[in-house]
PDB file of C-alpha atoms in Angstrom:
ATOM      1  CA  ILE A   1      52.861  20.298  61.073  1.00  0.00           C
ATOM      2  CA  ILE A   2      49.235  20.478  62.342  1.00  0.00           C
ATOM      3  CA  LYS A   3      48.471  23.271  59.871  1.00  0.00           C
ATOM      4  CA  SER A   4      49.863  21.371  56.908  1.00  0.00           C
ATOM      5  CA  THR A   5      47.993  18.242  57.935  1.00  0.00           C
ATOM      6  CA  THR A   6      44.720  20.204  58.050  1.00  0.00           C
ATOM      7  CA  GLU A   7      45.315  21.624  54.578  1.00  0.00           C
ATOM      8  CA  ILE A   8      45.988  18.127  53.177  1.00  0.00           C
ATOM      9  CA  ILE A   9      42.695  16.819  54.668  1.00  0.00           C
ATOM     10  CA  LYS A  10      40.743  19.726  53.148  1.00  0.00           C
ATOM     11  CA  TYR A  11      42.346  19.095  49.755  1.00  0.00           C
ATOM     12  CA  ASN A  12      41.439  15.384  49.815  1.00  0.00           C
ATOM     13  CA  ASN A  13      37.810  16.048  50.802  1.00  0.00           C
ATOM     14  CA  SER A  14      37.228  18.657  48.068  1.00  0.00           C
ATOM     15  CA  PRO A  15      35.607  17.374  44.798  1.00  0.00           C
ATOM     16  CA  VAL A  16      38.206  16.788  42.128  1.00  0.00           C
ATOM     17  CA  LYS A  17      37.252  18.018  38.662  1.00  0.00           C
ATOM     18  CA  THR A  18      37.978  15.672  35.841  1.00  0.00           C
ATOM     19  CA  GLU A  19      39.345  16.691  32.481  1.00  0.00           C
ATOM     20  CA  GLU A  20      35.910  16.511  30.866  1.00  0.00           C
ATOM     21  CA  ASP A  21      34.400  18.719  33.580  1.00  0.00           C
ATOM     22  CA  ARG A  22      37.115  21.309  33.164  1.00  0.00           C
ATOM     23  CA  PHE A  23      36.774  21.631  29.409  1.00  0.00           C
ATOM     24  CA  SER A  24      33.018  21.121  29.005  1.00  0.00           C
ATOM     25  CA  LYS A  25      30.891  24.187  28.558  1.00  0.00           C
ATOM     26  CA  PRO A  26      28.022  24.818  30.936  1.00  0.00           C
ATOM     27  CA  LYS A  27      24.633  24.020  29.442  1.00  0.00           C
ATOM     28  CA  PRO A  28      22.112  26.817  29.378  1.00  0.00           C
ATOM     29  CA  PRO A  29      19.044  26.185  31.507  1.00  0.00           C
ATOM     30  CA  THR A  30      15.930  25.284  29.570  1.00  0.00           C
ATOM     31  CA  ALA A  31      13.843  27.640  31.622  1.00  0.00           C
ATOM     32  CA  ALA A  32      15.766  30.570  30.169  1.00  0.00           C
ATOM     33  CA  VAL A  33      14.246  29.941  26.711  1.00  0.00           C
ATOM     34  CA  PRO A  34      10.736  31.330  26.396  1.00  0.00           C
ATOM     35  CA  PRO A  35       8.008  28.812  25.516  1.00  0.00           C
ATOM     36  CA  GLU A  36       7.079  30.798  22.373  1.00  0.00           C
ATOM     37  CA  VAL A  37      10.603  30.420  21.002  1.00  0.00           C
ATOM     38  CA  ARG A  38      10.680  26.683  21.793  1.00  0.00           C
ATOM     39  CA  SER A  39       7.345  26.031  20.056  1.00  0.00           C
ATOM     40  CA  GLU A  40       8.401  28.026  16.991  1.00  0.00           C
ATOM     41  CA  LYS A  41      11.689  26.119  16.798  1.00  0.00           C
ATOM     42  CA  ALA A  42       9.908  22.757  17.081  1.00  0.00           C
ATOM     43  CA  HIS A  43       7.521  23.832  14.316  1.00  0.00           C
ATOM     44  CA  GLN A  44      10.459  24.725  12.064  1.00  0.00           C
ATOM     45  CA  ASP A  45      12.121  21.358  12.763  1.00  0.00           C
ATOM     46  CA  ASP A  46       8.935  19.528  11.813  1.00  0.00           C
ATOM     47  CA  MET A  47       8.743  21.480   8.563  1.00  0.00           C
ATOM     48  CA  HIS A  48      12.301  20.495   7.625  1.00  0.00           C
ATOM     49  CA  LYS A  49      11.775  16.787   8.335  1.00  0.00           C
ATOM     50  CA  PRO A  50      11.277  14.708   5.138  1.00  0.00           C
ATOM     51  CA  THR A  51       7.832  13.193   4.894  1.00  0.00           C
ATOM     52  CA  ASN A  52       6.735  10.198   2.869  1.00  0.00           C
ATOM     53  CA  GLU A  53       3.098  11.257   2.579  1.00  0.00           C
ATOM     54  CA  GLY A  54       1.743  11.242  -0.926  1.00  0.00           C
ATOM     55  CA  LYS A  55       4.515   9.111  -2.314  1.00  0.00           C
ATOM     56  CA  GLY A  56       2.504   5.892  -2.215  1.00  0.00           C
ATOM     57  CA  ASP A  57       4.312   2.663  -2.895  1.00  0.00           C
ATOM     58  CA  THR A  58       7.126   4.057  -5.011  1.00  0.00           C
ATOM     59  CA  GLY A  59       9.673   2.012  -3.106  1.00  0.00           C
ATOM     60  CA  LYS A  60       7.936  -1.286  -3.864  1.00  0.00           C
ATOM     61  CA  PRO A  61       8.655  -3.227  -7.047  1.00  0.00           C
ATOM     62  CA  ALA A  62       6.148  -2.845  -9.873  1.00  0.00           C
ATOM     63  CA  VAL A  63       5.367  -6.568  -9.884  1.00  0.00           C
ATOM     64  CA  SER A  64       4.596  -6.528  -6.143  1.00  0.00           C
ATOM     65  CA  VAL A  65       2.301  -3.520  -6.486  1.00  0.00           C
ATOM     66  CA  LEU A  66       0.541  -5.174  -9.437  1.00  0.00           C
ATOM     67  CA  LEU A  67       0.023  -8.445  -7.579  1.00  0.00           C
ATOM     68  CA  GLU A  68      -1.202  -6.688  -4.452  1.00  0.00           C
ATOM     69  CA  GLY A  69      -3.564  -4.502  -6.491  1.00  0.00           C
ATOM     70  CA  PHE A  70      -5.186  -7.475  -8.226  1.00  0.00           C
ATOM     71  CA  ASN A  71      -7.352  -9.036  -5.522  1.00  0.00           C
ATOM     72  CA  LYS A  72     -10.610 -10.980  -5.449  1.00  0.00           C
ATOM     73  CA  GLN A  73     -12.773  -7.881  -5.785  1.00  0.00           C
ATOM     74  CA  LYS A  74     -10.891  -6.773  -8.908  1.00  0.00           C
ATOM     75  CA  ALA A  75     -11.419 -10.220 -10.452  1.00  0.00           C
ATOM     76  CA  VAL A  76     -15.156 -10.089  -9.668  1.00  0.00           C
ATOM     77  CA  ASP A  77     -15.449  -6.622 -11.208  1.00  0.00           C
ATOM     78  CA  LEU A  78     -13.599  -7.875 -14.270  1.00  0.00           C
ATOM     79  CA  LEU A  79     -15.893 -10.890 -14.756  1.00  0.00           C
ATOM     80  CA  TYR A  80     -19.069  -8.893 -14.103  1.00  0.00           C
ATOM     81  CA  TRP A  81     -18.067  -6.223 -16.650  1.00  0.00           C
ATOM     82  CA  ARG A  82     -18.105  -3.346 -14.164  1.00  0.00           C
ATOM     83  CA  ASN A  83     -15.628  -1.568 -16.433  1.00  0.00           C
ATOM     84  CA  VAL A  84     -16.627  -2.439 -20.001  1.00  0.00           C
ATOM     85  CA  LYS A  85     -13.402  -1.258 -21.627  1.00  0.00           C
ATOM     86  CA  GLN A  86     -11.136  -3.129 -19.224  1.00  0.00           C
ATOM     87  CA  SER A  87     -13.164  -6.349 -19.323  1.00  0.00           C
ATOM     88  CA  GLY A  88     -13.456  -6.188 -23.104  1.00  0.00           C
ATOM     89  CA  ALA A  89      -9.713  -5.690 -23.518  1.00  0.00           C
ATOM     90  CA  VAL A  90      -8.870  -8.644 -21.267  1.00  0.00           C
ATOM     91  CA  PHE A  91     -11.524 -10.893 -22.805  1.00  0.00           C
ATOM     92  CA  SER A  92     -10.517 -10.143 -26.398  1.00  0.00           C
ATOM     93  CA  SER A  93      -6.795 -10.496 -25.647  1.00  0.00           C
ATOM     94  CA  VAL A  94      -7.212 -13.892 -23.966  1.00  0.00           C
ATOM     95  CA  LEU A  95      -9.492 -15.172 -26.728  1.00  0.00           C
ATOM     96  CA  LEU A  96      -7.092 -13.983 -29.434  1.00  0.00           C
ATOM     97  CA  LEU A  97      -4.214 -15.740 -27.688  1.00  0.00           C
ATOM     98  CA  LEU A  98      -6.156 -18.995 -27.325  1.00  0.00           C
ATOM     99  CA  PHE A  99      -7.359 -18.947 -30.936  1.00  0.00           C
ATOM    100  CA  SER A 100      -3.781 -18.341 -32.034  1.00  0.00           C
ATOM    101  CA  LEU A 101      -2.670 -21.381 -30.060  1.00  0.00           C
ATOM    102  CA  THR A 102      -5.245 -23.498 -31.876  1.00  0.00           C
ATOM    103  CA  GLN A 103      -3.659 -22.596 -35.234  1.00  0.00           C
ATOM    104  CA  PHE A 104       0.036 -22.379 -34.277  1.00  0.00           C
ATOM    105  CA  SER A 105       2.335 -23.948 -31.732  1.00  0.00           C
ATOM    106  CA  VAL A 106       3.226 -22.321 -28.435  1.00  0.00           C
ATOM    107  CA  VAL A 107       6.729 -21.533 -29.691  1.00  0.00           C
ATOM    108  CA  SER A 108       5.399 -19.826 -32.814  1.00  0.00           C
ATOM    109  CA  VAL A 109       2.847 -17.771 -30.898  1.00  0.00           C
ATOM    110  CA  GLY A 110       5.477 -16.673 -28.375  1.00  0.00           C
ATOM    111  CA  ALA A 111       7.905 -15.739 -31.137  1.00  0.00           C
ATOM    112  CA  TYR A 112       5.262 -13.755 -33.057  1.00  0.00           C
ATOM    113  CA  LEU A 113       4.215 -11.876 -29.918  1.00  0.00           C
ATOM    114  CA  ALA A 114       7.826 -11.033 -29.122  1.00  0.00           C
ATOM    115  CA  LEU A 115       8.424  -9.831 -32.710  1.00  0.00           C
ATOM    116  CA  ALA A 116       5.296  -7.671 -32.603  1.00  0.00           C
ATOM    117  CA  ALA A 117       6.341  -6.076 -29.308  1.00  0.00           C
ATOM    118  CA  LEU A 118       9.907  -5.498 -30.532  1.00  0.00           C
ATOM    119  CA  SER A 119       8.664  -3.980 -33.797  1.00  0.00           C
ATOM    120  CA  ALA A 120       6.500  -1.519 -31.889  1.00  0.00           C
ATOM    121  CA  THR A 121       9.201  -0.486 -29.383  1.00  0.00           C
ATOM    122  CA  ILE A 122      12.034  -0.251 -31.961  1.00  0.00           C
ATOM    123  CA  SER A 123       9.879   1.799 -34.340  1.00  0.00           C
ATOM    124  CA  PHE A 124       8.866   4.162 -31.573  1.00  0.00           C
ATOM    125  CA  ARG A 125      12.485   4.522 -30.418  1.00  0.00           C
ATOM    126  CA  ILE A 126      13.691   5.353 -33.953  1.00  0.00           C
ATOM    127  CA  TYR A 127      10.802   7.796 -34.439  1.00  0.00           C
ATOM    128  CA  LYS A 128      11.614   9.649 -31.211  1.00  0.00           C
ATOM    129  CA  SER A 129      15.341   9.744 -32.059  1.00  0.00           C
ATOM    130  CA  VAL A 130      14.643  11.243 -35.506  1.00  0.00           C
ATOM    131  CA  LEU A 131      12.193  13.713 -33.982  1.00  0.00           C
ATOM    132  CA  GLN A 132      14.756  14.807 -31.398  1.00  0.00           C
ATOM    133  CA  ALA A 133      17.427  15.227 -34.089  1.00  0.00           C
ATOM    134  CA  VAL A 134      15.153  17.348 -36.281  1.00  0.00           C
ATOM    135  CA  GLN A 135      13.807  19.508 -33.467  1.00  0.00           C
ATOM    136  CA  LYS A 136      17.220  19.565 -31.719  1.00  0.00           C
ATOM    137  CA  THR A 137      15.753  18.650 -28.352  1.00  0.00           C
ATOM    138  CA  ASP A 138      17.296  16.635 -25.556  1.00  0.00           C
ATOM    139  CA  GLU A 139      14.432  14.530 -24.218  1.00  0.00           C
ATOM    140  CA  GLY A 140      16.493  11.386 -23.719  1.00  0.00           C
ATOM    141  CA  HIS A 141      15.334   7.804 -23.979  1.00  0.00           C
ATOM    142  CA  PRO A 142      11.555   7.528 -24.564  1.00  0.00           C
ATOM    143  CA  PHE A 143      11.306   4.498 -22.263  1.00  0.00           C
ATOM    144  CA  LYS A 144      13.542   5.895 -19.520  1.00  0.00           C
ATOM    145  CA  ALA A 145      10.727   6.057 -16.951  1.00  0.00           C
ATOM    146  CA  TYR A 146       9.868   2.393 -17.530  1.00  0.00           C
ATOM    147  CA  LEU A 147      13.514   1.295 -17.472  1.00  0.00           C
ATOM    148  CA  GLU A 148      13.962   2.802 -14.006  1.00  0.00           C
ATOM    149  CA  ILE A 149      10.981   0.937 -12.501  1.00  0.00           C
ATOM    150  CA  GLU A 150      11.965  -1.880 -10.153  1.00  0.00           C
ATOM    151  CA  ILE A 151      10.378  -5.134 -11.351  1.00  0.00           C
ATOM    152  CA  ALA A 152      12.090  -7.654  -9.066  1.00  0.00           C
ATOM    153  CA  LEU A 153      10.036  -9.649  -6.573  1.00  0.00           C
ATOM    154  CA  SER A 154      11.062  -9.427  -2.950  1.00  0.00           C
ATOM    155  CA  GLN A 155      11.846 -12.432  -0.793  1.00  0.00           C
ATOM    156  CA  ASP A 156       8.677 -11.878   1.232  1.00  0.00           C
ATOM    157  CA  GLN A 157       6.508 -11.910  -1.895  1.00  0.00           C
ATOM    158  CA  ILE A 158       8.113 -15.123  -3.160  1.00  0.00           C
ATOM    159  CA  SER A 159       7.677 -16.781   0.243  1.00  0.00           C
ATOM    160  CA  LYS A 160       4.020 -15.740   0.455  1.00  0.00           C
ATOM    161  CA  TYR A 161       3.069 -17.106  -2.963  1.00  0.00           C
ATOM    162  CA  ALA A 162       5.190 -20.219  -2.473  1.00  0.00           C
ATOM    163  CA  ASP A 163       3.311 -20.927   0.766  1.00  0.00           C
ATOM    164  CA  LYS A 164      -0.026 -20.561  -1.038  1.00  0.00           C
ATOM    165  CA  ILE A 165       1.040 -22.905  -3.840  1.00  0.00           C
ATOM    166  CA  LEU A 166       2.292 -25.413  -1.282  1.00  0.00           C
ATOM    167  CA  LEU A 167      -1.014 -25.263   0.614  1.00  0.00           C
ATOM    168  CA  TYR A 168      -3.087 -25.858  -2.535  1.00  0.00           C
ATOM    169  CA  THR A 169      -0.796 -28.682  -3.664  1.00  0.00           C
ATOM    170  CA  ASN A 170      -1.017 -30.483  -0.330  1.00  0.00           C
ATOM    171  CA  THR A 171      -4.811 -30.093  -0.283  1.00  0.00           C
ATOM    172  CA  CYS A 172      -5.147 -31.554  -3.790  1.00  0.00           C
ATOM    173  CA  MET A 173      -2.866 -34.474  -2.948  1.00  0.00           C
ATOM    174  CA  LYS A 174      -4.861 -35.308   0.177  1.00  0.00           C
ATOM    175  CA  GLU A 175      -8.154 -35.111  -1.723  1.00  0.00           C
ATOM    176  CA  LEU A 176      -6.884 -37.369  -4.527  1.00  0.00           C
ATOM    177  CA  ARG A 177      -5.597 -39.887  -1.989  1.00  0.00           C
ATOM    178  CA  ARG A 178      -8.998 -39.883  -0.293  1.00  0.00           C
ATOM    179  CA  LEU A 179     -10.809 -40.470  -3.585  1.00  0.00           C
ATOM    180  CA  PHE A 180      -8.529 -43.113  -5.080  1.00  0.00           C
ATOM    181  CA  LEU A 181      -8.194 -45.082  -1.837  1.00  0.00           C
ATOM    182  CA  VAL A 182     -12.002 -45.030  -1.371  1.00  0.00           C
ATOM    183  CA  GLN A 183     -12.177 -43.402   2.019  1.00  0.00           C
ATOM    184  CA  ASP A 184     -15.800 -42.510   1.167  1.00  0.00           C
ATOM    185  CA  LEU A 185     -17.485 -44.836  -1.347  1.00  0.00           C
ATOM    186  CA  VAL A 186     -20.031 -42.252  -2.540  1.00  0.00           C
ATOM    187  CA  ASP A 187     -17.406 -39.606  -3.239  1.00  0.00           C
ATOM    188  CA  SER A 188     -15.237 -42.118  -5.087  1.00  0.00           C
ATOM    189  CA  LEU A 189     -18.224 -43.191  -7.213  1.00  0.00           C
ATOM    190  CA  LYS A 190     -18.993 -39.555  -8.028  1.00  0.00           C
ATOM    191  CA  PHE A 191     -15.388 -39.022  -9.037  1.00  0.00           C
ATOM    192  CA  ALA A 192     -15.496 -42.138 -11.229  1.00  0.00           C
ATOM    193  CA  VAL A 193     -18.670 -40.902 -12.965  1.00  0.00           C
ATOM    194  CA  LEU A 194     -17.018 -37.525 -13.539  1.00  0.00           C
ATOM    195  CA  MET A 195     -13.959 -39.154 -15.109  1.00  0.00           C
ATOM    196  CA  TRP A 196     -16.220 -41.313 -17.289  1.00  0.00           C
ATOM    197  CA  LEU A 197     -18.046 -38.212 -18.558  1.00  0.00           C
ATOM    198  CA  LEU A 198     -14.710 -36.498 -19.241  1.00  0.00           C
ATOM    199  CA  THR A 199     -13.744 -39.342 -21.579  1.00  0.00           C
ATOM    200  CA  TYR A 200     -16.664 -38.370 -23.839  1.00  0.00           C
ATOM    201  CA  VAL A 201     -15.831 -34.674 -23.482  1.00  0.00           C
ATOM    202  CA  GLY A 202     -12.196 -35.381 -24.412  1.00  0.00           C
ATOM    203  CA  ALA A 203     -13.318 -37.280 -27.512  1.00  0.00           C
ATOM    204  CA  LEU A 204     -15.247 -34.217 -28.712  1.00  0.00           C
ATOM    205  CA  PHE A 205     -12.983 -31.363 -27.611  1.00  0.00           C
ATOM    206  CA  ASN A 206      -9.288 -30.892 -26.981  1.00  0.00           C
ATOM    207  CA  GLY A 207      -7.736 -28.970 -24.119  1.00  0.00           C
ATOM    208  CA  LEU A 208      -7.581 -25.602 -25.899  1.00  0.00           C
ATOM    209  CA  THR A 209     -11.227 -25.823 -26.945  1.00  0.00           C
ATOM    210  CA  LEU A 210     -12.242 -26.533 -23.361  1.00  0.00           C
ATOM    211  CA  LEU A 211     -10.094 -23.623 -22.213  1.00  0.00           C
ATOM    212  CA  ILE A 212     -11.778 -21.302 -24.735  1.00  0.00           C
ATOM    213  CA  LEU A 213     -15.212 -22.468 -23.554  1.00  0.00           C
ATOM    214  CA  ALA A 214     -14.147 -21.909 -19.950  1.00  0.00           C
ATOM    215  CA  VAL A 215     -13.000 -18.347 -20.675  1.00  0.00           C
ATOM    216  CA  VAL A 216     -16.216 -17.551 -22.562  1.00  0.00           C
ATOM    217  CA  SER A 217     -18.259 -19.001 -19.684  1.00  0.00           C
ATOM    218  CA  MET A 218     -16.318 -16.991 -17.105  1.00  0.00           C
ATOM    219  CA  PHE A 219     -17.093 -13.718 -18.893  1.00  0.00           C
ATOM    220  CA  THR A 220     -20.732 -14.518 -19.784  1.00  0.00           C
ATOM    221  CA  LEU A 221     -22.312 -16.739 -17.116  1.00  0.00           C
ATOM    222  CA  PRO A 222     -21.829 -14.327 -14.166  1.00  0.00           C
ATOM    223  CA  VAL A 223     -23.592 -11.533 -16.060  1.00  0.00           C
ATOM    224  CA  VAL A 224     -26.451 -13.843 -17.122  1.00  0.00           C
ATOM    225  CA  TYR A 225     -26.810 -15.143 -13.550  1.00  0.00           C
ATOM    226  CA  GLU A 226     -26.870 -11.607 -12.167  1.00  0.00           C
ATOM    227  CA  LYS A 227     -29.727 -10.633 -14.506  1.00  0.00           C
ATOM    228  CA  HIS A 228     -31.791 -13.843 -14.096  1.00  0.00           C
ATOM    229  CA  GLN A 229     -30.828 -14.953 -10.597  1.00  0.00           C
ATOM    230  CA  ALA A 230     -34.309 -15.913  -9.357  1.00  0.00           C
ATOM    231  CA  GLN A 231     -35.181 -18.188 -12.279  1.00  0.00           C
ATOM    232  CA  ILE A 232     -31.743 -19.841 -12.310  1.00  0.00           C
ATOM    233  CA  ASP A 233     -31.868 -20.516  -8.555  1.00  0.00           C
ATOM    234  CA  GLN A 234     -35.283 -22.111  -8.945  1.00  0.00           C
ATOM    235  CA  TYR A 235     -34.171 -24.511 -11.687  1.00  0.00           C
ATOM    236  CA  VAL A 236     -30.897 -25.302  -9.909  1.00  0.00           C
ATOM    237  CA  GLY A 237     -32.847 -26.138  -6.750  1.00  0.00           C
ATOM    238  CA  LEU A 238     -35.067 -28.567  -8.667  1.00  0.00           C
ATOM    239  CA  ILE A 239     -32.061 -30.253 -10.278  1.00  0.00           C
ATOM    240  CA  ARG A 240     -30.298 -30.528  -6.948  1.00  0.00           C
ATOM    241  CA  THR A 241     -33.359 -32.117  -5.360  1.00  0.00           C
ATOM    242  CA  GLN A 242     -33.560 -34.730  -8.125  1.00  0.00           C
ATOM    243  CA  VAL A 243     -29.847 -35.499  -7.888  1.00  0.00           C
ATOM    244  CA  ASN A 244     -30.015 -35.869  -4.118  1.00  0.00           C
ATOM    245  CA  SER A 245     -32.965 -38.246  -4.405  1.00  0.00           C
ATOM    246  CA  VAL A 246     -31.125 -40.405  -6.955  1.00  0.00           C
ATOM    247  CA  VAL A 247     -27.993 -40.449  -4.819  1.00  0.00           C
ATOM    248  CA  GLY A 248     -30.080 -41.403  -1.787  1.00  0.00           C
ATOM    249  CA  LYS A 249     -31.589 -44.336  -3.648  1.00  0.00           C
ATOM    250  CA  ILE A 250     -28.132 -45.498  -4.772  1.00  0.00           C
ATOM    251  CA  GLN A 251     -26.823 -45.256  -1.217  1.00  0.00           C
ATOM    252  CA  ALA A 252     -29.743 -47.320   0.040  1.00  0.00           C
ATOM    253  CA  LYS A 253     -29.101 -50.126  -2.471  1.00  0.00           C
ATOM    254  CA  ILE A 254     -25.295 -50.291  -2.307  1.00  0.00           C
ATOM    255  CA  PRO A 255     -23.980 -51.849   0.938  1.00  0.00           C
ATOM    256  CA  GLY A 256     -21.443 -49.723   2.730  1.00  0.00           C
ATOM    257  CA  ALA A 257     -22.343 -46.599   0.768  1.00  0.00           C
ATOM    258  CA  LYS A 258     -24.185 -44.836   3.585  1.00  0.00           C
ATOM    259  CA  ARG A 259     -22.395 -41.899   5.101  1.00  0.00           C
ATOM    260  CA  LYS A 260     -21.548 -41.937   8.747  1.00  0.00           C
ATOM    261  CA  GLU A 261     -23.448 -39.417  10.783  1.00  0.00           C
ATOM    262  CA  GLU A 262     -21.142 -36.728  12.110  1.00  0.00           C
TER     263      GLU A 262
END
């Protein structure tokens, strides 16, 4: 009895192997692998890993890449004619579109542009199909690369531009409220004079003519200012001094028109 009791106590104190421990294979010690073999294996694993270097923004939609690529510096280079071909193409295209709108309606101009684009693409597609049939080649659709480009805007892009539009809209509304409710008498008088001058401008030109003049000024005045900056700054300074003196005299005569010192 004492012997059997001793054997039972030894059996209970011994570590019991679970089913996973019995069937699991022993892991080889890491020290058994030479360091040269481990470094070579790690180098091979790094070579087999897919890398995204050199791919650029292929995963982004084309519209997002285009909007991100066109920043303030690109606009300045365009207006200052840094690239003559690019600036000339944009300038001539915008002017041609605006002159077309002066002769035809917006619907007609849009329809003619769509017909011109469709005529070009359909003719090119038929030409490539005939060429493939004659030469017995299998090149596929000529616009296949462009059809596979993603052009959808992402939710983040829409939210970003919507926030900018909302910010500009709120700023304009606050400024108009300040001017029309005469928060500052001088600023409201300046705004009234500007609107009075625009009545004469509107009697001489329509909206499209003003837009054409604005486009021509955008592509000509920056270049002229860059070449004759010193003389233009001198004359602008004289004009500004005269305007400030006239405004100061008006403020002195009109009660309540003096600005509060900040």
